[in-house]
C-alpha atoms as one frame of an Amber mdcrd trajectory, in Angstrom:
protein
  87.059 147.827  69.822  85.055 147.045  73.179  84.396 143.987  74.928  81.199
 142.286  72.733  81.852 143.946  69.641  81.299 141.498  66.380  84.100 140.121
  64.747  84.170 139.177  61.117  86.939 137.412  60.122  87.424 137.469  56.162
  90.170 134.564  56.231  90.928 135.102  52.268  92.738 138.050  53.232  95.210
 136.396  54.605  98.357 137.416  53.353  97.073 140.164  51.199  97.796 142.524
  53.072  98.067 145.810  50.712 100.022 147.462  53.880 102.721 144.877  53.473
 102.586 143.974  50.193 103.250 145.902  47.028 100.747 144.282  44.144  99.001
 142.274  47.093  96.331 141.049  44.895  98.464 138.865  42.506  99.991 135.550
  42.689 103.451 135.247  43.720 105.035 131.988  43.962 108.155 133.808  44.415
 107.140 136.908  47.607 108.983 136.447  50.685 106.663 135.821  53.420 108.071
 135.574  56.870 104.144 134.278  58.406 102.167 132.718  56.399  98.949 133.154
  57.432  96.553 130.795  55.975  98.360 127.758  58.422  96.825 129.635  61.376
  99.465 130.983  64.268 100.387 130.067  67.670  98.529 127.527  68.908  95.608
 127.254  66.529  98.520 126.513  63.797  98.126 123.951  61.555  99.581 120.458
  61.984  99.844 119.884  58.102 101.667 123.089  56.837 105.236 121.167  57.171
 103.470 119.134  54.477 101.464 121.293  52.691 104.278 123.648  52.210 106.868
 120.698  51.197 104.580 119.546  48.603 104.096 122.913  46.998 107.285 123.626
  46.478 108.274 120.494  45.288 104.834 120.847  43.011 105.897 124.358  41.710
 109.437 123.534  42.025 109.029 119.914  39.182 106.473 121.976  36.945 108.589
 124.831  36.366 111.509 122.688  35.639 110.088 120.581  33.516 107.779 123.234
  31.237 110.588 126.522  31.505 108.493 128.103  28.999 105.312 127.473  30.833
 102.620 131.438  30.563  99.803 132.852  30.483  98.210 132.195  27.271  95.631
 134.907  27.381  96.256 138.657  28.438  96.254 138.613  32.412  93.068 140.782
  32.523  90.964 137.802  30.967  92.410 135.659  33.718  88.395 134.651  35.081
  88.450 134.470  39.267  85.118 133.352  41.047  85.248 135.295  44.224  82.713
 133.911  47.903  82.742 135.473  50.530  85.689 132.886  52.393  87.737 131.930
  49.055  88.325 132.933  45.808  89.631 131.083  42.881  90.798 130.695  39.470
  87.861 129.344  36.916  90.044 128.424  34.588  93.780 129.178  33.835  94.527
 128.838  30.049  98.339 128.921  29.394 100.813 127.658  26.879 104.088 126.090
  27.423
């Protein structure tokens, strides 16, 4: 890379580096991540990151305590994803409990 080269960051690639994570495309809420890139880094770090981490921990812990048998109700390969250049998400998540 040289001065003046165009850089196009793809934000949805954060924390999905196949060189760092086995099964990098899988949602794994137990994955150990030492430095989470989705909230930025250094002076560009998100001020709300600590609150978001606590909220996620409380939400998932509460959900799994209240519904210990929560599971997909369709085969994993039948879960539909919606992709755009900057993000991706589930169109639906059929579950049973």
